mmCIF file of C-alpha atoms in Angstrom:
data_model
loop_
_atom_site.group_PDB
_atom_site.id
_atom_site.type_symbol
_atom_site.label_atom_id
_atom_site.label_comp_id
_atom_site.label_asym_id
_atom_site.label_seq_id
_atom_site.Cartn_x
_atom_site.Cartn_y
_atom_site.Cartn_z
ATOM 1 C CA UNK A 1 8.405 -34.195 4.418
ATOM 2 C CA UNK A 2 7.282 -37.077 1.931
ATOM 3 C CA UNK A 3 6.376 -36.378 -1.063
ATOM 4 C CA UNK A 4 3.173 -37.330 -0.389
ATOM 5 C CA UNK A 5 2.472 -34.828 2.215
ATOM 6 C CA UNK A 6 4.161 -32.166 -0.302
ATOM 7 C CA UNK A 7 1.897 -33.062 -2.667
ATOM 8 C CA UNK A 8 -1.301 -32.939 -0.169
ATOM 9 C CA UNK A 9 -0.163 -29.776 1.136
ATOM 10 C CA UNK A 10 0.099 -28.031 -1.936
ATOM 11 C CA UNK A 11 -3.313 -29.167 -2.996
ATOM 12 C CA UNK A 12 -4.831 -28.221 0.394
ATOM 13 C CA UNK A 13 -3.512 -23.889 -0.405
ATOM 14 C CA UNK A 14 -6.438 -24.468 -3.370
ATOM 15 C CA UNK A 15 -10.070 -23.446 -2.689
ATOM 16 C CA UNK A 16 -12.123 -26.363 -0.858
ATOM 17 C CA UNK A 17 -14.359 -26.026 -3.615
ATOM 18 C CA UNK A 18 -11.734 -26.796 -6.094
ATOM 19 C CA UNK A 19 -10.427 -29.206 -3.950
ATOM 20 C CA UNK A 20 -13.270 -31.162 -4.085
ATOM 21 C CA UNK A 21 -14.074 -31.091 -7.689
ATOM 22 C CA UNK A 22 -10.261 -31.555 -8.828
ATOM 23 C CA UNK A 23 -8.091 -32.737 -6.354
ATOM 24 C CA UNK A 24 -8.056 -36.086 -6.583
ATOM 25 C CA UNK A 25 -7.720 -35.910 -10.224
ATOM 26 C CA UNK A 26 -4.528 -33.273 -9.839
ATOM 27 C CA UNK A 27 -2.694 -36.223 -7.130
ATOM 28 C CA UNK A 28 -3.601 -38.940 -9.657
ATOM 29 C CA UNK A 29 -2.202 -36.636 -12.539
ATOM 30 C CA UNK A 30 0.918 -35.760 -10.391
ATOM 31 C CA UNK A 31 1.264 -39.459 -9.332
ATOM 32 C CA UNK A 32 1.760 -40.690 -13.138
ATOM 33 C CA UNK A 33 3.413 -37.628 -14.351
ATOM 34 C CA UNK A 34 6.366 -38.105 -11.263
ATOM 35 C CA UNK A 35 5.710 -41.350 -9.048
ATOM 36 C CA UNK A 36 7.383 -41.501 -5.804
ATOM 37 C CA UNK A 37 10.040 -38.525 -6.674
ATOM 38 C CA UNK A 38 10.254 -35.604 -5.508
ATOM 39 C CA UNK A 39 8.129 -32.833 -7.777
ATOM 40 C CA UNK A 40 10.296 -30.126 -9.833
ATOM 41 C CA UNK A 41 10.481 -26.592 -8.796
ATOM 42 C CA UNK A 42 8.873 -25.289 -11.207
ATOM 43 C CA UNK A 43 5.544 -27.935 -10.745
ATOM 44 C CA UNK A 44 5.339 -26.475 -7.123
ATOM 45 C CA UNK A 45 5.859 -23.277 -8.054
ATOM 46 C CA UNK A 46 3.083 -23.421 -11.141
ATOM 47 C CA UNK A 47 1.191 -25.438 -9.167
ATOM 48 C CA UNK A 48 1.177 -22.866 -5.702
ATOM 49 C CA UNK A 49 0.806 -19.372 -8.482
ATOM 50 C CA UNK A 50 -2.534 -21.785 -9.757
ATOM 51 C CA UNK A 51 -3.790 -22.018 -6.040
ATOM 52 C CA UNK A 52 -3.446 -17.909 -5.394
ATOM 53 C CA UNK A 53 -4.502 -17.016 -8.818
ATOM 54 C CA UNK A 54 -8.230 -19.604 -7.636
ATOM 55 C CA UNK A 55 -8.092 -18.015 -4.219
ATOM 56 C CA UNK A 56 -8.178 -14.744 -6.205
ATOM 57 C CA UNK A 57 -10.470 -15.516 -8.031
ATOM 58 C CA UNK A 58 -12.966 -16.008 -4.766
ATOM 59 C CA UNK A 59 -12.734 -12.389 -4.693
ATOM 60 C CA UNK A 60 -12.900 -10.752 -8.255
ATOM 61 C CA UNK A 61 -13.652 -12.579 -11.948
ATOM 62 C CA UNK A 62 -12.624 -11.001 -15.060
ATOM 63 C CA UNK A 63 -14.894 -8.377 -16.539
ATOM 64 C CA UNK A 64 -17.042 -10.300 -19.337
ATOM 65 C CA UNK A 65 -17.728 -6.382 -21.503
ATOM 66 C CA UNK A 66 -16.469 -2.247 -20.373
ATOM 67 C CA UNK A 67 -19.720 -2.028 -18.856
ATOM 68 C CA UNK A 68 -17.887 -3.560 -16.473
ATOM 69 C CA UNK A 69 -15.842 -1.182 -15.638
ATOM 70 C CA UNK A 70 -18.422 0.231 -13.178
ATOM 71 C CA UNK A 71 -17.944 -2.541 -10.781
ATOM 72 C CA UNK A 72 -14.345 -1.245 -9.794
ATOM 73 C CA UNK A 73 -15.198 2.327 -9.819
ATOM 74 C CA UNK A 74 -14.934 2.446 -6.468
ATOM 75 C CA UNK A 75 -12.166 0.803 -5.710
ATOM 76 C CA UNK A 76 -10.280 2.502 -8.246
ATOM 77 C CA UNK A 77 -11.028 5.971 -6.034
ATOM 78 C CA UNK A 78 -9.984 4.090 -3.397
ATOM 79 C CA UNK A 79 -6.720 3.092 -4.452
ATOM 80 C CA UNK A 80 -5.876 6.812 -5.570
ATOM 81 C CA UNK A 81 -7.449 8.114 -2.437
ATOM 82 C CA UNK A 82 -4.641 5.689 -0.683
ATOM 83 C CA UNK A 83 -2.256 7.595 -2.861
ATOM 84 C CA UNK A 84 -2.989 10.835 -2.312
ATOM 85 C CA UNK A 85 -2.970 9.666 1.490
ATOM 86 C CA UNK A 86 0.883 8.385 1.095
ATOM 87 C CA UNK A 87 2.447 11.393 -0.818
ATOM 88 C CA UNK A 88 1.109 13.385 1.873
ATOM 89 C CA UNK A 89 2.498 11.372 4.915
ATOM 90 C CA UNK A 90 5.886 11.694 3.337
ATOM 91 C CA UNK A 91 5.199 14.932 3.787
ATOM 92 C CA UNK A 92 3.573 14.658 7.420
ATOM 93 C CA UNK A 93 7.096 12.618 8.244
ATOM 94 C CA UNK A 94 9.497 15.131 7.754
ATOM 95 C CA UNK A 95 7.790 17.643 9.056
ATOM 96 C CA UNK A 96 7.468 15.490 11.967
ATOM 97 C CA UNK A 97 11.341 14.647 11.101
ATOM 98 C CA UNK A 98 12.151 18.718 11.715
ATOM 99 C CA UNK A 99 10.362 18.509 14.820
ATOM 100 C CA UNK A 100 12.037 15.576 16.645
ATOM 101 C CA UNK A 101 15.561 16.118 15.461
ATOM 102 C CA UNK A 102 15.451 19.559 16.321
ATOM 103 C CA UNK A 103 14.957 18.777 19.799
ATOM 104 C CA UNK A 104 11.843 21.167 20.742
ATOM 105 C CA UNK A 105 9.352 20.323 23.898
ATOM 106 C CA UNK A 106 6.551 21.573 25.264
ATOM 107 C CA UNK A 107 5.886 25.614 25.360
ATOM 108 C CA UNK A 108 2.563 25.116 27.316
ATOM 109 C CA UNK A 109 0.975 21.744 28.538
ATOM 110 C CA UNK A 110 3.622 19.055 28.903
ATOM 111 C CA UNK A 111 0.879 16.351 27.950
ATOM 112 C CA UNK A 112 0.740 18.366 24.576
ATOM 113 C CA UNK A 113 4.347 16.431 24.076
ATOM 114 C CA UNK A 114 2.624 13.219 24.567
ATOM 115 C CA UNK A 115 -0.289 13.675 22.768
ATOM 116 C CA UNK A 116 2.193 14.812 19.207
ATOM 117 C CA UNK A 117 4.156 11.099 20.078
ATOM 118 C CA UNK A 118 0.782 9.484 20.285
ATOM 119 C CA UNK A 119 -0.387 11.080 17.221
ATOM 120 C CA UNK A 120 2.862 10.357 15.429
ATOM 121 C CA UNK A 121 2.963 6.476 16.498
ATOM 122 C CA UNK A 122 -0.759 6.168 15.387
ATOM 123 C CA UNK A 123 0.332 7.739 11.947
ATOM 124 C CA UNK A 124 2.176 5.003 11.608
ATOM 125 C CA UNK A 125 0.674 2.163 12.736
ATOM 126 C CA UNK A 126 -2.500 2.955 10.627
ATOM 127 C CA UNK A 127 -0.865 3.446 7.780
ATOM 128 C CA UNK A 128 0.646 0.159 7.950
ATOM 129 C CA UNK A 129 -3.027 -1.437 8.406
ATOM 130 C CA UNK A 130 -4.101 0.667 5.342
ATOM 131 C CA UNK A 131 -1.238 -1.199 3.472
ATOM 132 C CA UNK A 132 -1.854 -4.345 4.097
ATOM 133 C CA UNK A 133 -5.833 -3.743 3.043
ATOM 134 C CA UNK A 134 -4.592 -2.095 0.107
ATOM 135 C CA UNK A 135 -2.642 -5.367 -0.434
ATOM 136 C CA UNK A 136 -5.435 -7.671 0.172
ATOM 137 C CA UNK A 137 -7.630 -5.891 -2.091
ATOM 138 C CA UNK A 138 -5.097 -5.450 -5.103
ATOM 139 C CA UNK A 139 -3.050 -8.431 -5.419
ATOM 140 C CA UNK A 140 -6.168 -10.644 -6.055
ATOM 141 C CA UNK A 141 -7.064 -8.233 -8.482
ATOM 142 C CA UNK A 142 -3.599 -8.257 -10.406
ATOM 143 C CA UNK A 143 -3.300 -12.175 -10.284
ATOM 144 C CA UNK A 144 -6.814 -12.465 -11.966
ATOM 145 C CA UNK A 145 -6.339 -10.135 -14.499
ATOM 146 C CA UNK A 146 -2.800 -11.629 -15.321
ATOM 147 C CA UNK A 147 -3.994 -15.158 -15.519
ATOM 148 C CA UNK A 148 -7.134 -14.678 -17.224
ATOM 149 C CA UNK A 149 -7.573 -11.220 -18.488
ATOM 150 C CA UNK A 150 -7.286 -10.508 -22.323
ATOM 151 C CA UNK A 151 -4.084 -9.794 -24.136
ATOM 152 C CA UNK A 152 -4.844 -6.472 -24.105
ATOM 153 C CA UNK A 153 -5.489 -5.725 -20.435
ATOM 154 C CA UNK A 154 -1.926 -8.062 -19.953
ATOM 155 C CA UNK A 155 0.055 -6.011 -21.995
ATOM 156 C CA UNK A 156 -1.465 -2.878 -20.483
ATOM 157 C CA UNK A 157 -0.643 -4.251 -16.529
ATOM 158 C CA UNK A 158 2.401 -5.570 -17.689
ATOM 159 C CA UNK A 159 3.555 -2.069 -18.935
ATOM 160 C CA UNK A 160 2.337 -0.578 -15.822
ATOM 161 C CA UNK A 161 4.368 -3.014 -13.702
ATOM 162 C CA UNK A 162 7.553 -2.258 -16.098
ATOM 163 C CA UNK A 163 7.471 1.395 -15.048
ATOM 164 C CA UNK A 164 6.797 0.622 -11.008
ATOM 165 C CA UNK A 165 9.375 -1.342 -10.921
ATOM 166 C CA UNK A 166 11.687 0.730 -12.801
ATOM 167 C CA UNK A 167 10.670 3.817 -10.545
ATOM 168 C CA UNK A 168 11.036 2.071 -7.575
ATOM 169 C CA UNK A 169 14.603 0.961 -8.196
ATOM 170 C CA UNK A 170 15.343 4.398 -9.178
ATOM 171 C CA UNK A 171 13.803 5.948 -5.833
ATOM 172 C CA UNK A 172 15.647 2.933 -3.752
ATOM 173 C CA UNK A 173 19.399 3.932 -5.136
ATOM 174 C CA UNK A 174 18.519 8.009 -4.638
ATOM 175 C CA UNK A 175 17.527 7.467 -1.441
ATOM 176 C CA UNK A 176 20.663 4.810 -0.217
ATOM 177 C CA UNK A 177 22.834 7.925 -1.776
ATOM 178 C CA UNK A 178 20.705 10.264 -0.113
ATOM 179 C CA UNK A 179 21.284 8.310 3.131
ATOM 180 C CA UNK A 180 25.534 8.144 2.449
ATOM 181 C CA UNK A 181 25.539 11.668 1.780
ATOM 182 C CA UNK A 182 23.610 12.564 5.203
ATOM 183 C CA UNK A 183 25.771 10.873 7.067
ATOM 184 C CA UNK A 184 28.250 13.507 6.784
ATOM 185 C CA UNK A 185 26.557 16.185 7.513
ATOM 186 C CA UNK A 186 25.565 18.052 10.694
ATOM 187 C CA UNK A 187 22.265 17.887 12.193
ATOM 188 C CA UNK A 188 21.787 21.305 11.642
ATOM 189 C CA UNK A 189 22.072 20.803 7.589
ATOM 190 C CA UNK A 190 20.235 18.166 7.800
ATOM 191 C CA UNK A 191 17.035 20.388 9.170
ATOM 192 C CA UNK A 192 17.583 23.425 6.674
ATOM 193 C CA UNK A 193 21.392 24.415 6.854
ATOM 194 C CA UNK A 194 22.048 22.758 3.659
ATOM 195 C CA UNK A 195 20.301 23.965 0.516
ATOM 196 C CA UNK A 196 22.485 21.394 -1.910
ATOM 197 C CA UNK A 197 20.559 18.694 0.589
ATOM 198 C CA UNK A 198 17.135 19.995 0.924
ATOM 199 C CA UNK A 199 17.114 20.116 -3.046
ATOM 200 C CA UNK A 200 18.218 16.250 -3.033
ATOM 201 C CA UNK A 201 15.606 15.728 -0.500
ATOM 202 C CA UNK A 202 12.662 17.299 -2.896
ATOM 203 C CA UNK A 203 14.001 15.167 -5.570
ATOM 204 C CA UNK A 204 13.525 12.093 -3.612
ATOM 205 C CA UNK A 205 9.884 13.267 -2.890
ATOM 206 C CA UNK A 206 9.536 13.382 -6.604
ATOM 207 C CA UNK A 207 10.918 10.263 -7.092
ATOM 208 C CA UNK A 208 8.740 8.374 -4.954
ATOM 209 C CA UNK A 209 5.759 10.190 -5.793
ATOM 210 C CA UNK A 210 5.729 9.138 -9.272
ATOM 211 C CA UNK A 211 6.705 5.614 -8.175
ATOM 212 C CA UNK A 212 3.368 5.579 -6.040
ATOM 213 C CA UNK A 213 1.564 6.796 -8.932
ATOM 214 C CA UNK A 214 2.481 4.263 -10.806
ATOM 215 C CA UNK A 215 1.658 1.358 -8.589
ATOM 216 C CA UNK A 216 -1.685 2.629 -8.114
ATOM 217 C CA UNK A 217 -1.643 2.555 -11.900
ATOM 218 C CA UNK A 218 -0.923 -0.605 -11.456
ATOM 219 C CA UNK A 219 -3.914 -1.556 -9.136
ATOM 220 C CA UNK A 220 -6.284 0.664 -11.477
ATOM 221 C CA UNK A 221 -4.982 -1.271 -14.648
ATOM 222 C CA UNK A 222 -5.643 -4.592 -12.648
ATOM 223 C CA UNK A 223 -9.008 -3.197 -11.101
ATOM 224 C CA UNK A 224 -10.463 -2.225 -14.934
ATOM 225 C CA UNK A 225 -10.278 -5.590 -15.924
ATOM 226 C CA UNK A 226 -12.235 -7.448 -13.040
ATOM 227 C CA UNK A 227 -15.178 -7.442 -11.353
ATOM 228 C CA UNK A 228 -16.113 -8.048 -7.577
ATOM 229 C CA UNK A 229 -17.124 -11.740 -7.709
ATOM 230 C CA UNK A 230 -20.817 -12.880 -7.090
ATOM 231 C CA UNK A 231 -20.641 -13.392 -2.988
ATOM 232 C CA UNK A 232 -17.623 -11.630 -2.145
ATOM 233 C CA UNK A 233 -18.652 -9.599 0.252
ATOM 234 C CA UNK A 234 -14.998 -9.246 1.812
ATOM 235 C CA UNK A 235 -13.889 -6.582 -1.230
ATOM 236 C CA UNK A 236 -16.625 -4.143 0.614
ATOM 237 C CA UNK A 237 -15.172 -5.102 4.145
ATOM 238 C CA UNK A 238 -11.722 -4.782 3.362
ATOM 239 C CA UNK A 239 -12.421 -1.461 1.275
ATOM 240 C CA UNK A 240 -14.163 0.243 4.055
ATOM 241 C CA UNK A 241 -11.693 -0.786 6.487
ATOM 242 C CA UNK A 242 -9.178 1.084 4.311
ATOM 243 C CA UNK A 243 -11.095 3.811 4.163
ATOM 244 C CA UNK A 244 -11.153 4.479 7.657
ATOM 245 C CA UNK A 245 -7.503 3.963 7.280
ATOM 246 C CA UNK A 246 -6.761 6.819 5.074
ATOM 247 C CA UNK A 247 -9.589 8.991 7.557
ATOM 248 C CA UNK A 248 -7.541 7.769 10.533
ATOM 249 C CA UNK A 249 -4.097 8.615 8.565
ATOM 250 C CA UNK A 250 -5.912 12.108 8.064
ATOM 251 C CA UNK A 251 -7.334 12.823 11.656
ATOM 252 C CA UNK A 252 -4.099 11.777 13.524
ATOM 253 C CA UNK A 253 -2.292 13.947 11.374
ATOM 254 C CA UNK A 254 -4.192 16.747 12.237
ATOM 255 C CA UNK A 255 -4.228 15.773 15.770
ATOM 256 C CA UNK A 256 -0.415 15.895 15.908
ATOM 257 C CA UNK A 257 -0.554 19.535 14.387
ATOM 258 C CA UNK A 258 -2.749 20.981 16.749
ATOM 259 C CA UNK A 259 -0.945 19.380 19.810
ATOM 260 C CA UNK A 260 2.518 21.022 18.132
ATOM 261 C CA UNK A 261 0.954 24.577 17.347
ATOM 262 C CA UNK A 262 -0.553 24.844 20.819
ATOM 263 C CA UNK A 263 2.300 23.780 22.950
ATOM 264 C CA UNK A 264 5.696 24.426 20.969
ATOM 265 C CA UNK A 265 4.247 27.009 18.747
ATOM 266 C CA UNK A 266 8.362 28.279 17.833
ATOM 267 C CA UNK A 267 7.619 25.493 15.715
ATOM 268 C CA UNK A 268 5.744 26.408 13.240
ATOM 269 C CA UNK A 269 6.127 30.301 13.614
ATOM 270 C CA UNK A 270 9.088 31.549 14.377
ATOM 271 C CA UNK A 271 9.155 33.427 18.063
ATOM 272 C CA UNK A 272 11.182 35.531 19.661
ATOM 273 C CA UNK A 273 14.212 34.297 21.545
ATOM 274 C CA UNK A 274 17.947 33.010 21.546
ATOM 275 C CA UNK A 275 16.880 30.253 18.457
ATOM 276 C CA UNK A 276 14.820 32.568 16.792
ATOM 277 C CA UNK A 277 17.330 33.466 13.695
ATOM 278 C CA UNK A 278 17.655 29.633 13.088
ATOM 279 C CA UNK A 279 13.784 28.760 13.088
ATOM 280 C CA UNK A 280 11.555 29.458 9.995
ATOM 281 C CA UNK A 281 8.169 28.872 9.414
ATOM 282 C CA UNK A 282 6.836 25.482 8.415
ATOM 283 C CA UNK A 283 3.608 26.500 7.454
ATOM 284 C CA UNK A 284 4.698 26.266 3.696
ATOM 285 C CA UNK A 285 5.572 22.265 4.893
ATOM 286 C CA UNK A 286 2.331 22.015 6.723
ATOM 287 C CA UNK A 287 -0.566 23.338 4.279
ATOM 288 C CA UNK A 288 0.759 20.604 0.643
ATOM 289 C CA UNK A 289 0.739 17.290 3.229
ATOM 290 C CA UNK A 290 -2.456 18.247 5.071
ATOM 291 C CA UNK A 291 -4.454 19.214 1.443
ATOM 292 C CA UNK A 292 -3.434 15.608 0.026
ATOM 293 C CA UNK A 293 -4.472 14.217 3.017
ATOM 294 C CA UNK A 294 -7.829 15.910 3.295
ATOM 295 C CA UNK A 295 -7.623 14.929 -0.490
ATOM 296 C CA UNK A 296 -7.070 11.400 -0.168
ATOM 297 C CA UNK A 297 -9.530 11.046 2.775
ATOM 298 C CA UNK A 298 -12.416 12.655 1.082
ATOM 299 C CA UNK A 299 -11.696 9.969 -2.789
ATOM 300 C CA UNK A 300 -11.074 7.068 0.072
ATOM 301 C CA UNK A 301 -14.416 7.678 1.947
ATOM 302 C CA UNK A 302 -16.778 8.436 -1.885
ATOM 303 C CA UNK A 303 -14.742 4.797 -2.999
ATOM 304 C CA UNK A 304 -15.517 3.060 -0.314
ATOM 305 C CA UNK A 305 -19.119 4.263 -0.659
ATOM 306 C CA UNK A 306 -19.331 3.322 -3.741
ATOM 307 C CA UNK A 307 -18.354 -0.299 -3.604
ATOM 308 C CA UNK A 308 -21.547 -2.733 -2.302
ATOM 309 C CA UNK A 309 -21.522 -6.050 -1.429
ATOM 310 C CA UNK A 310 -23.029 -8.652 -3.686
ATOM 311 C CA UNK A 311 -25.931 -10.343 -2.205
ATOM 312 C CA UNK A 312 -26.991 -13.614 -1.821
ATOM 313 C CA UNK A 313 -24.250 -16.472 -2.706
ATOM 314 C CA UNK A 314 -21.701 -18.230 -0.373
ATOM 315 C CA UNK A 315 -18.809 -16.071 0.636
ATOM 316 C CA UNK A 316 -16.060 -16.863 -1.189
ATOM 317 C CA UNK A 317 -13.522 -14.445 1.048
ATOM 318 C CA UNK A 318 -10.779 -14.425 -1.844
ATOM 319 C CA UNK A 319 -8.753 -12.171 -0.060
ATOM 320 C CA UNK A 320 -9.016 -12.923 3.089
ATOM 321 C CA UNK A 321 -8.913 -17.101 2.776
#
């Protein structure tokens, strides 16, 4: 590619409505500053952090006073709701974990089988929708309030960012030792045998509970410092849609429960039987994920509620452009 069409291309990620009000002046610019030669690194990457930071801002503009703070309210429910919702599928996934590993089918129905894979697949596959919402919605906000919020509110994010990062490193090396560890043992430790493992196991759900909490400290940090911009009726889209994320997180959850206590009910309570002495109740597993879910569904659904879209204006579809 010429440098030309690098140039061209790396005006073109901008807004069209920046484009058109500074992009011949940035190519001119660019043209003196470098000629013909190639541009540094660090011009295209300054110059392609500029064109996500004014994408950004098509979705959310700094807050101007703390009155302001209102305008996020919503979102900031949201993004703990979202929270909540995650702690608890950790949860939800080794349960699930205990159920597939330890080999159990049907009691009753066999389509009761089918219905706990369907459920567990759509666990899944939601919550990875719910991410990437989550993503759309928050990154815009942090790269606004980053390039243009106050020192304050920088300092504040930055701090925040510090300790997710640092939390997430430390949750990333527990769990590869975790993982070594495991490796060695039988399945049958794995699933309960091993009371040395299940105590490493509940200090990796520590772990990356408080690493969760503090990247949707993050978000909130990054959410008190903007507002929804004038038009941007995309924030409200993409917010709802994760709300029905978290509820569909939730329901499938709950679907995947019933299906197991109605058709392998030695599950969950132990029954009578050659495997009875190894089974214990998971009730005590069951009740802490399905209450944070339930949580997180009910402070996803009042968020989501509480963010409206601006009317009147041209869409400016920051996060979605």
């Amino acid at each position: 590619m010429t440098s030309s069409r690098t140039r061209r291309s790396l005006i073109a990620l901008y807004p069209a409505r920046w484009r058109r009000r500074y992009g011949d002046e940035v190519l001119g610019h660019l043209d003196d500053e470098w000629g013909t030669t190639r541009l540094p690194v660090r011009t295209v990457l300054d110059l392609a952090v500029a064109a996500a930071v004014e994408r950004s801002r098509g979705a959310f503009d700094v807050a101007a006073s703390p009155t302001d703070l209102d305008a996020t309210r919503g979102l900031r429910l949201l993004a703990w709701g979202w929270c909540c919702c995650m702690v608890g599928g950790i949860g939800f996934a080794k349960l699930a974990e205990h159920f597939w590993t330890a080999r159990f089918r049907p009691l009753g129905v066999p389509s009761g089988f089918a219905v706990a894979a369907a459920s567990y697949a759509a666990v899944q596959w939601v919550a990875a929708m719910g991410a990437v919402c989550l993503s759309l919605l928050v990154a815009p906000a942090v790269l606004v309030a980053l390039a243009h919020g106050g020192r304050v509110a920088r300092r504040r994010l930055g701090g925040a960012l510090a300790l997710a990062v640092v939390l997430s490193c430390l949750a990333a090396g527990y769990l590869v030792w975790i993982v070594l560890w495991a490796h060695g043992l039988t399945l049958a430790q794995r699933v309960g045998g091993s009371p040395g493992y299940d105590t490493s196991v509940v200090g990796l759900a520590v772990l990356v509970t408080a690493a969760l909490a503090a990247w949707t400290r993050v978000a909130s940090a990054a959410l008190r410092g903007v507002v929804p911009a004038h038009g941007a009726r995309s924030v409200a889209l993409v917010a709802r849609l994760l709300s029905l994320c978290v509820v569909g997180v939730t329901l499938a959850a709950g679907l995947w429960l019933a299906a197991v206590a109605v058709d392998a009910r030695g599950f969950l309570i132990p029954v009578l039987g050659p495997h009875a002495a190894a089974l214990t109740s998971q009730w005590p597993y069951v009740l802490a994920p399905e209450v944070l879910l339930v949580a997180g569904a009910v402070l996803a659904v009042r968020g989501a509620w509480l963010v409206t879209a601006p009317s009147g204006g041209a869409d400016k579809v920051g996060v979605t452009a």
